[in-house]
Amino acid sequence: MATTIEPPKKVNRIGLELPVYRGGKTTLCAGCGHNAITERIVEAFYDMGINPTQVVKLSGIGCSSKAPSYFLGTAHGFNAVHGRMPSVATGSLLANRQLLAIGVSGDGDTASIGIGQFVHLMRRNLPIIYIIEDNGCYGLTKGQFSATADVGSRQKSGAINDLPPIDTCALAIELGATFVARSFSGDKKQLSTILKAAISHRGTSMLDVISPCVTFNDHEGSTKSYAYVKEHDEAIEEIDFVPYFENIEVDYDPGETQDVELHDGSHLRLRKVDRDFDPTDRLKALQALEEAKLKEEVLTGIFFVDPHQKDFLELLDIVDEPLATLPESRIRPAKAVLDEIMEEHR
Ligand SMILES: Cc1ncc(C[n+]2csc(CCOP(=O)(O)OP(=O)(O)O)c2C)c(N)n1
Ligand code: SF4
Ligand SMILES: [Mg+2]
């Protein structure tokens, strides 16, 4: 009897198959940009060989905030109250700094109800990949303008937005985030590369990903539609990423390409396109964003990266082990210490 030999299963560098990196089946609309971002997250974590059980995925409320259910099914997870994911993320990492944190939010969740928590997250440099799935509207509650909608953009009903948008990238750079990028859910290569680099970065990686809402904000007059973003997308640089486990000895022209070594020894190679841009210069990044706004360009790429800043957990000198695993002898002050404190207050 002929025996059939099964082809070997494809696994990543830690021996896991791609389906391990998936989650539940999406309940979002077919064609929603958020689904494409989920696929890129699945691939990036698989390619980088991150064990999902070492990850904590967090979100707030919105269609975008449902996305963590659809990736890394065996990761830890917490779906927080609207706009309050940053404080839950902070608590999770203080309790266990060994976790790799990824937060998924929406433009409403971040730039409206959650703006107070967002700004403090950015200034703390908490080690988290914070993704805004940005469709310029509140998708879940039927497409009202969000605070990232551009002046003059039009709702399906015809209403025009008169208020200026909050540029979450400019805000994050200004406040101290150490890895700030914008991408587009439809740009597979750029988004995958940015996600892998963000996984290697130690500190806050703030990624604003334009992610069209096909149901409420993909019509003519919207500046967050597939057609508009494809037409106005201007990449600030070409990005190559060489993970620490690959050979970095690839030739490049230092006049045209900037090499940035990340925390884990991975390298970012940023090749100039048609402007002189330095992503380690905070002021240049802010200037580029301001100029793009005036020219009505959707500027994408890595705007700012600083791999040398201490992150929040290093600043606080949090212990390496998860707090829950510390023995009582290390968390309860000895009687002599308590006696000394009491003595001081006599
Ligand atoms: C405290 C509170 N206020 C308001 C709401 C209603 N609400 C649910 S989702 C949402 C906005 C979601 O927009 P966004 O974060 O951009 O996500 P999207 O659905 O567009 O992906 C609002 C206002 C709520 N759930 N909780
Ligand atoms: S309503 Fe919009 S944002 Fe929500 S799932 Fe549908 S397309 Fe996506
Ligand atoms: Mg939205």
CSV table of C-alpha atoms and ligand atoms in Angstrom, one decimal:
chain,number,residue,atom,x,y,z
A,1,MET,CA,0.0,0.0,0.0
A,2,ALA,CA,1.4,3.4,-1.0
A,3,THR,CA,2.2,5.7,2.0
A,4,THR,CA,1.6,9.4,1.6
A,5,ILE,CA,4.3,11.6,3.1
A,6,GLU,CA,2.9,14.8,4.6
A,7,PRO,CA,5.0,17.9,3.6
A,8,PRO,CA,6.7,19.4,6.6
A,9,LYS,CA,4.7,22.1,8.3
A,10,LYS,CA,6.0,25.6,7.9
A,11,VAL,CA,7.0,27.0,11.3
A,12,ASN,CA,8.8,30.2,12.4
A,13,ARG,CA,12.0,30.6,14.3
A,14,ILE,CA,10.5,29.4,17.5
A,15,GLY,CA,8.8,26.5,15.9
A,16,LEU,CA,5.2,27.8,15.8
A,17,GLU,CA,2.8,27.7,12.8
A,18,LEU,CA,1.1,30.8,11.5
A,19,PRO,CA,-2.4,29.8,12.7
A,20,VAL,CA,-1.2,30.1,16.3
A,21,TYR,CA,-0.9,33.8,15.7
A,22,ARG,CA,-4.5,34.2,14.6
A,23,GLY,CA,-7.5,34.8,16.9
A,24,GLY,CA,-11.2,34.5,16.4
A,25,LYS,CA,-13.0,35.1,13.1
A,26,THR,CA,-13.5,38.8,12.4
A,27,THR,CA,-17.0,40.3,12.9
A,28,LEU,CA,-16.0,43.6,11.3
A,29,CYS,CA,-17.4,44.6,7.8
A,30,ALA,CA,-15.7,42.9,4.8
A,31,GLY,CA,-13.1,45.4,3.4
A,32,CYS,CA,-12.7,47.3,6.7
A,33,GLY,CA,-9.1,48.6,7.0
A,34,HIS,CA,-9.0,47.2,10.5
A,35,ASN,CA,-9.0,43.6,9.2
A,36,ALA,CA,-6.0,44.3,7.0
A,37,ILE,CA,-4.1,45.7,10.0
A,38,THR,CA,-5.0,42.5,11.9
A,39,GLU,CA,-3.4,40.4,9.1
A,40,ARG,CA,-0.2,42.5,9.3
A,41,ILE,CA,0.0,42.1,13.1
A,42,VAL,CA,-0.4,38.3,12.7
A,43,GLU,CA,2.4,38.2,10.1
A,44,ALA,CA,4.7,40.5,12.0
A,45,PHE,CA,4.5,38.6,15.3
A,46,TYR,CA,5.0,35.3,13.4
A,47,ASP,CA,8.0,36.6,11.4
A,48,MET,CA,9.6,38.0,14.5
A,49,GLY,CA,9.1,34.7,16.4
A,50,ILE,CA,7.3,36.3,19.4
A,51,ASN,CA,5.6,33.7,21.5
A,52,PRO,CA,1.9,34.9,21.8
A,53,THR,CA,1.8,33.8,25.4
A,54,GLN,CA,4.3,36.5,26.3
A,55,VAL,CA,2.1,39.2,24.8
A,56,VAL,CA,-0.6,41.3,26.4
A,57,LYS,CA,-3.1,42.9,23.9
A,58,LEU,CA,-5.2,45.7,25.1
A,59,SER,CA,-7.9,48.0,23.6
A,60,GLY,CA,-10.7,50.4,24.4
A,61,ILE,CA,-14.1,50.6,22.7
A,62,GLY,CA,-14.9,50.8,19.0
A,63,CYS,CA,-14.7,48.6,15.9
A,64,SER,CA,-10.9,49.0,16.1
A,65,SER,CA,-10.9,48.0,19.7
A,66,LYS,CA,-12.5,44.7,18.8
A,67,ALA,CA,-9.5,43.8,16.6
A,68,PRO,CA,-7.4,42.2,19.4
A,69,SER,CA,-10.0,39.4,19.5
A,70,TYR,CA,-8.9,38.5,15.9
A,71,PHE,CA,-5.1,38.1,16.5
A,72,LEU,CA,-2.8,36.2,18.9
A,73,GLY,CA,-5.6,34.0,20.4
A,74,THR,CA,-3.4,32.7,23.2
A,75,ALA,CA,-2.1,36.1,24.4
A,76,HIS,CA,-3.3,37.8,27.5
A,77,GLY,CA,-5.9,40.4,26.8
A,78,PHE,CA,-8.0,43.2,28.3
A,79,ASN,CA,-10.8,45.1,26.5
A,80,ALA,CA,-10.9,48.3,28.6
A,81,VAL,CA,-13.5,51.1,29.0
A,82,HIS,CA,-13.7,53.6,26.1
A,83,GLY,CA,-10.5,55.6,26.0
A,84,ARG,CA,-9.1,54.1,29.2
A,85,MET,CA,-6.8,51.5,27.7
A,86,PRO,CA,-3.5,53.4,28.5
A,87,SER,CA,-4.0,53.2,32.3
A,88,VAL,CA,-4.8,49.4,32.1
A,89,ALA,CA,-1.7,48.9,29.9
A,90,THR,CA,0.4,50.8,32.4
A,91,GLY,CA,-0.9,48.7,35.3
A,92,SER,CA,-0.3,45.5,33.3
A,93,LEU,CA,3.3,46.4,32.6
A,94,LEU,CA,4.0,47.6,36.1
A,95,ALA,CA,2.8,44.2,37.4
A,96,ASN,CA,4.8,42.2,34.8
A,97,ARG,CA,7.5,43.9,32.8
A,98,GLN,CA,8.3,40.7,30.9
A,99,LEU,CA,5.1,41.1,28.8
A,100,LEU,CA,5.2,42.6,25.3
A,101,ALA,CA,2.3,45.0,25.1
A,102,ILE,CA,0.3,45.9,22.0
A,103,GLY,CA,-2.6,48.3,22.3
A,104,VAL,CA,-5.2,48.8,19.6
A,105,SER,CA,-7.3,51.9,19.7
A,106,GLY,CA,-9.4,54.0,17.3
A,107,ASP,CA,-9.2,57.7,16.4
A,108,GLY,CA,-12.4,58.3,18.5
A,109,ASP,CA,-11.1,56.1,21.4
A,110,THR,CA,-7.8,58.0,21.4
A,111,ALA,CA,-8.3,61.5,20.2
A,112,SER,CA,-11.7,62.2,21.7
A,113,ILE,CA,-12.7,60.5,24.9
A,114,GLY,CA,-9.2,59.0,25.5
A,115,ILE,CA,-7.1,62.0,24.8
A,116,GLY,CA,-6.3,62.6,28.5
A,117,GLN,CA,-5.0,59.1,29.0
A,118,PHE,CA,-3.2,59.2,25.6
A,119,VAL,CA,-1.1,62.3,26.3
A,120,HIS,CA,0.1,60.9,29.6
A,121,LEU,CA,1.0,57.5,28.0
A,122,MET,CA,3.1,59.3,25.3
A,123,ARG,CA,5.0,61.4,27.9
A,124,ARG,CA,5.9,58.3,30.0
A,125,ASN,CA,7.5,56.2,27.2
A,126,LEU,CA,5.8,53.1,28.4
A,127,PRO,CA,7.1,50.1,26.4
A,128,ILE,CA,4.0,49.5,24.3
A,129,ILE,CA,3.1,49.3,20.6
A,130,TYR,CA,0.1,51.7,20.5
A,131,ILE,CA,-1.8,51.5,17.2
A,132,ILE,CA,-4.5,54.0,16.3
A,133,GLU,CA,-6.7,52.4,13.6
A,134,ASP,CA,-7.6,55.8,12.1
A,135,ASN,CA,-10.7,56.1,9.9
A,136,GLY,CA,-11.6,59.7,10.8
A,137,CYS,CA,-14.9,58.7,12.2
A,138,TYR,CA,-16.7,56.7,15.0
A,139,GLY,CA,-17.4,53.6,12.9
A,140,LEU,CA,-19.1,51.7,15.7
A,141,THR,CA,-21.7,54.4,16.3
A,142,LYS,CA,-22.5,55.0,12.7
A,143,GLY,CA,-19.8,57.3,11.3
A,144,GLN,CA,-19.8,60.7,13.2
A,145,PHE,CA,-16.7,62.8,12.6
A,146,SER,CA,-13.8,62.1,15.0
A,147,ALA,CA,-11.1,64.5,16.1
A,148,THR,CA,-8.8,63.3,13.4
A,149,ALA,CA,-11.2,64.2,10.5
A,150,ASP,CA,-9.8,66.9,8.2
A,151,VAL,CA,-11.3,70.3,7.8
A,152,GLY,CA,-13.7,70.2,4.9
A,153,SER,CA,-14.1,66.4,4.8
A,154,ARG,CA,-17.6,65.4,4.1
A,155,GLN,CA,-19.8,62.8,5.8
A,156,LYS,CA,-22.1,60.5,3.8
A,157,SER,CA,-25.1,62.6,4.8
A,158,GLY,CA,-23.4,65.7,3.4
A,159,ALA,CA,-22.3,67.3,6.7
A,160,ILE,CA,-18.9,69.1,6.4
A,161,ASN,CA,-16.3,69.1,9.2
A,162,ASP,CA,-15.3,72.6,10.2
A,163,LEU,CA,-12.9,71.7,13.1
A,164,PRO,CA,-9.2,71.3,12.7
A,165,PRO,CA,-7.9,67.8,13.2
A,166,ILE,CA,-5.6,66.6,15.9
A,167,ASP,CA,-2.4,65.1,14.4
A,168,THR,CA,-1.7,62.2,16.8
A,169,CYS,CA,1.8,61.8,15.4
A,170,ALA,CA,2.8,65.4,15.9
A,171,LEU,CA,1.2,65.2,19.4
A,172,ALA,CA,3.1,62.0,20.3
A,173,ILE,CA,6.4,63.4,19.1
A,174,GLU,CA,5.9,66.6,21.0
A,175,LEU,CA,5.1,64.7,24.2
A,176,GLY,CA,8.1,62.4,24.1
A,177,ALA,CA,7.0,59.2,22.4
A,178,THR,CA,10.2,57.5,21.1
A,179,PHE,CA,8.9,55.8,17.9
A,180,VAL,CA,6.3,57.6,15.9
A,181,ALA,CA,5.0,56.5,12.5
A,182,ARG,CA,2.1,56.7,10.2
A,183,SER,CA,1.1,54.1,7.7
A,184,PHE,CA,-1.9,52.9,5.6
A,185,SER,CA,-3.8,49.7,6.1
A,186,GLY,CA,-3.5,49.1,2.3
A,187,ASP,CA,0.3,49.4,2.3
A,188,LYS,CA,1.3,45.8,3.2
A,189,LYS,CA,5.0,46.3,2.9
A,190,GLN,CA,5.4,49.6,4.7
A,191,LEU,CA,3.0,48.6,7.6
A,192,SER,CA,4.6,45.1,8.1
A,193,THR,CA,8.1,46.7,8.2
A,194,ILE,CA,7.0,49.4,10.7
A,195,LEU,CA,5.3,46.8,12.9
A,196,LYS,CA,8.4,44.6,13.0
A,197,ALA,CA,10.5,47.6,13.9
A,198,ALA,CA,8.0,48.6,16.6
A,199,ILE,CA,8.3,45.1,18.1
A,200,SER,CA,12.0,45.6,18.4
A,201,HIS,CA,11.8,49.1,19.9
A,202,ARG,CA,11.9,49.5,23.7
A,203,GLY,CA,9.6,52.4,24.6
A,204,THR,CA,6.4,53.8,23.2
A,205,SER,CA,5.8,53.0,19.5
A,206,MET,CA,2.9,55.2,18.4
A,207,LEU,CA,1.6,54.0,15.0
A,208,ASP,CA,-1.3,56.0,13.4
A,209,VAL,CA,-2.6,53.7,10.7
A,210,ILE,CA,-5.1,55.2,8.2
A,211,SER,CA,-7.7,52.5,8.0
A,212,PRO,CA,-10.8,53.3,5.9
A,213,CYS,CA,-14.2,52.6,7.2
A,214,VAL,CA,-15.9,51.1,4.1
A,215,THR,CA,-19.4,51.5,5.6
A,216,PHE,CA,-19.4,55.1,6.8
A,217,ASN,CA,-16.3,57.0,5.5
A,218,ASP,CA,-15.1,55.6,2.1
A,219,HIS,CA,-17.0,58.0,-0.2
A,220,GLU,CA,-15.9,61.0,-2.3
A,221,GLY,CA,-15.3,64.0,0.0
A,222,SER,CA,-13.7,61.8,2.7
A,223,THR,CA,-10.0,62.2,3.2
A,224,LYS,CA,-9.8,58.8,4.9
A,225,SER,CA,-11.1,56.8,1.9
A,226,TYR,CA,-9.0,54.2,0.1
A,227,ALA,CA,-9.1,56.3,-3.1
A,228,TYR,CA,-8.0,59.5,-1.3
A,229,VAL,CA,-5.2,58.0,0.7
A,230,LYS,CA,-3.8,56.1,-2.3
A,231,GLU,CA,-3.8,59.3,-4.3
A,232,HIS,CA,-2.2,61.5,-1.6
A,233,ASP,CA,0.1,59.1,0.1
A,234,GLU,CA,3.7,60.4,0.3
A,235,ALA,CA,6.2,58.1,1.9
A,236,ILE,CA,8.9,60.1,3.7
A,237,GLU,CA,11.5,57.4,3.3
A,238,GLU,CA,11.9,53.8,2.1
A,239,ILE,CA,12.2,51.5,5.1
A,240,ASP,CA,14.2,48.4,5.4
A,241,PHE,CA,14.3,46.4,8.7
A,242,VAL,CA,16.9,43.8,9.5
A,243,PRO,CA,15.9,41.9,12.7
A,244,TYR,CA,18.7,41.0,15.1
A,245,PHE,CA,18.6,37.3,14.1
A,246,GLU,CA,19.5,38.0,10.5
A,247,ASN,CA,22.8,39.0,9.0
A,248,ILE,CA,23.0,42.8,8.8
A,249,GLU,CA,26.0,42.9,6.5
A,250,VAL,CA,24.0,44.3,3.6
A,251,ASP,CA,25.7,47.0,1.6
A,252,TYR,CA,24.2,50.4,1.8
A,253,ASP,CA,25.2,54.0,0.9
A,254,PRO,CA,25.5,56.0,4.1
A,255,GLY,CA,25.0,59.2,2.2
A,256,GLU,CA,21.5,58.1,1.1
A,257,THR,CA,20.6,55.6,3.9
A,258,GLN,CA,20.5,56.2,7.6
A,259,ASP,CA,21.1,53.2,9.9
A,260,VAL,CA,19.4,53.2,13.3
A,261,GLU,CA,20.2,50.4,15.7
A,262,LEU,CA,17.2,49.4,17.9
A,263,HIS,CA,17.2,48.2,21.5
A,264,ASP,CA,17.4,44.5,20.6
A,265,GLY,CA,20.2,44.9,18.0
A,266,SER,CA,17.9,45.0,15.0
A,267,HIS,CA,18.6,47.7,12.4
A,268,LEU,CA,16.4,50.2,10.7
A,269,ARG,CA,17.7,51.3,7.3
A,270,LEU,CA,15.9,54.5,6.2
A,271,ARG,CA,16.5,55.5,2.6
A,272,LYS,CA,15.9,59.0,1.5
A,273,VAL,CA,13.2,59.5,-1.1
A,274,ASP,CA,13.2,63.0,-2.4
A,275,ARG,CA,13.8,65.2,0.7
A,276,ASP,CA,16.5,65.5,3.3
A,277,PHE,CA,14.8,64.0,6.3
A,278,ASP,CA,16.4,62.8,9.6
A,279,PRO,CA,14.1,60.6,11.7
A,280,THR,CA,16.2,61.2,14.8
A,281,ASP,CA,15.5,64.9,14.7
A,282,ARG,CA,12.4,65.8,16.6
A,283,LEU,CA,12.1,69.3,15.1
A,284,LYS,CA,12.5,68.1,11.5
A,285,ALA,CA,9.8,65.5,12.1
A,286,LEU,CA,7.4,68.1,13.3
A,287,GLN,CA,8.3,70.4,10.5
A,288,ALA,CA,7.7,67.7,7.9
A,289,LEU,CA,4.2,67.0,9.4
A,290,GLU,CA,3.3,70.6,9.3
A,291,GLU,CA,4.4,71.1,5.7
A,292,ALA,CA,2.5,67.9,4.6
A,293,LYS,CA,-0.6,69.4,6.2
A,294,LEU,CA,-0.3,72.6,4.2
A,295,LYS,CA,0.2,70.5,1.0
A,296,GLU,CA,-2.7,68.2,1.8
A,297,GLU,CA,-0.4,65.2,1.6
A,298,VAL,CA,-0.9,62.0,3.7
A,299,LEU,CA,2.7,61.7,4.9
A,300,THR,CA,3.6,58.1,5.9
A,301,GLY,CA,6.7,56.5,7.3
A,302,ILE,CA,8.7,56.6,10.5
A,303,PHE,CA,8.8,60.2,11.5
A,304,PHE,CA,10.8,59.9,14.7
A,305,VAL,CA,12.8,57.3,16.5
A,306,ASP,CA,15.0,57.5,19.6
A,307,PRO,CA,16.2,54.1,20.7
A,308,HIS,CA,18.3,55.6,23.6
A,309,GLN,CA,15.7,57.0,26.0
A,310,LYS,CA,14.9,55.1,29.2
A,311,ASP,CA,11.4,53.6,29.2
A,312,PHE,CA,8.9,54.1,32.0
A,313,LEU,CA,9.7,50.8,33.7
A,314,GLU,CA,13.5,51.5,33.7
A,315,LEU,CA,12.8,54.9,35.1
A,316,LEU,CA,10.8,53.4,38.0
A,317,ASP,CA,13.3,50.6,38.4
A,318,ILE,CA,10.6,48.0,38.4
A,319,VAL,CA,11.8,44.5,39.4
A,320,ASP,CA,12.4,42.0,36.5
A,321,GLU,CA,10.1,39.3,37.8
A,322,PRO,CA,6.3,39.5,37.6
A,323,LEU,CA,5.0,41.0,40.9
A,324,ALA,CA,2.7,38.0,41.4
A,325,THR,CA,5.6,35.6,41.5
A,326,LEU,CA,7.6,37.4,44.2
A,327,PRO,CA,7.8,35.6,47.6
A,328,GLU,CA,6.3,37.3,50.7
A,329,SER,CA,9.8,37.8,52.0
A,330,ARG,CA,10.4,40.3,49.1
A,331,ILE,CA,7.1,42.2,49.2
A,332,ARG,CA,6.5,42.5,53.0
A,333,PRO,CA,8.9,44.8,54.9
A,334,ALA,CA,10.7,43.0,57.7
A,335,LYS,CA,9.5,43.7,61.3
A,336,ALA,CA,12.7,45.7,62.0
A,337,VAL,CA,12.0,48.0,59.0
A,338,LEU,CA,8.4,48.6,60.2
A,339,ASP,CA,9.7,49.2,63.7
A,340,GLU,CA,12.1,51.8,62.4
A,341,ILE,CA,9.4,53.6,60.5
A,342,MET,CA,7.2,53.6,63.6
A,343,GLU,CA,10.1,55.0,65.6
A,344,GLU,CA,10.5,57.9,63.1
A,345,HIS,CA,6.9,58.9,63.7
A,346,ARG,CA,7.0,58.9,67.5
B,1,LIG,C1,-18.2,56.1,27.8
B,1,LIG,C2,-18.7,55.9,26.4
B,1,LIG,N1,-19.1,56.9,25.6
B,1,LIG,C3,-19.5,56.7,24.4
B,1,LIG,C4,-19.6,55.4,23.9
B,1,LIG,C5,-20.1,55.2,22.5
B,1,LIG,N2,-19.0,54.8,21.5
B,1,LIG,C6,-18.8,53.5,21.3
B,1,LIG,S1,-17.5,53.4,20.2
B,1,LIG,C7,-17.4,55.1,20.0
B,1,LIG,C8,-16.4,55.7,19.1
B,1,LIG,C9,-15.5,54.7,18.4
B,1,LIG,O1,-14.7,55.4,17.4
B,1,LIG,P1,-13.3,54.9,17.2
B,1,LIG,O2,-12.5,54.8,18.4
B,1,LIG,O3,-12.7,55.8,16.1
B,1,LIG,O4,-13.5,53.4,16.6
B,1,LIG,P2,-14.0,52.9,15.2
B,1,LIG,O5,-15.3,52.3,15.5
B,1,LIG,O6,-14.1,54.0,14.3
B,1,LIG,O7,-13.0,51.9,14.8
B,1,LIG,C10,-18.3,55.7,20.8
B,1,LIG,C11,-18.4,57.2,20.9
B,1,LIG,C12,-19.2,54.4,24.7
B,1,LIG,N3,-19.2,53.1,24.3
B,1,LIG,N4,-18.7,54.6,26.0
B,2,SF4,S1,-18.5,50.2,10.6
B,2,SF4,FE1,-16.6,50.9,9.6
B,2,SF4,S2,-15.0,50.7,11.1
B,2,SF4,FE2,-16.7,49.4,11.8
B,2,SF4,S3,-16.3,47.4,11.0
B,2,SF4,FE3,-17.6,48.4,9.5
B,2,SF4,S4,-16.1,49.3,8.1
B,2,SF4,FE4,-15.0,48.8,9.9
B,3,MG,MG,-12.6,55.5,14.1
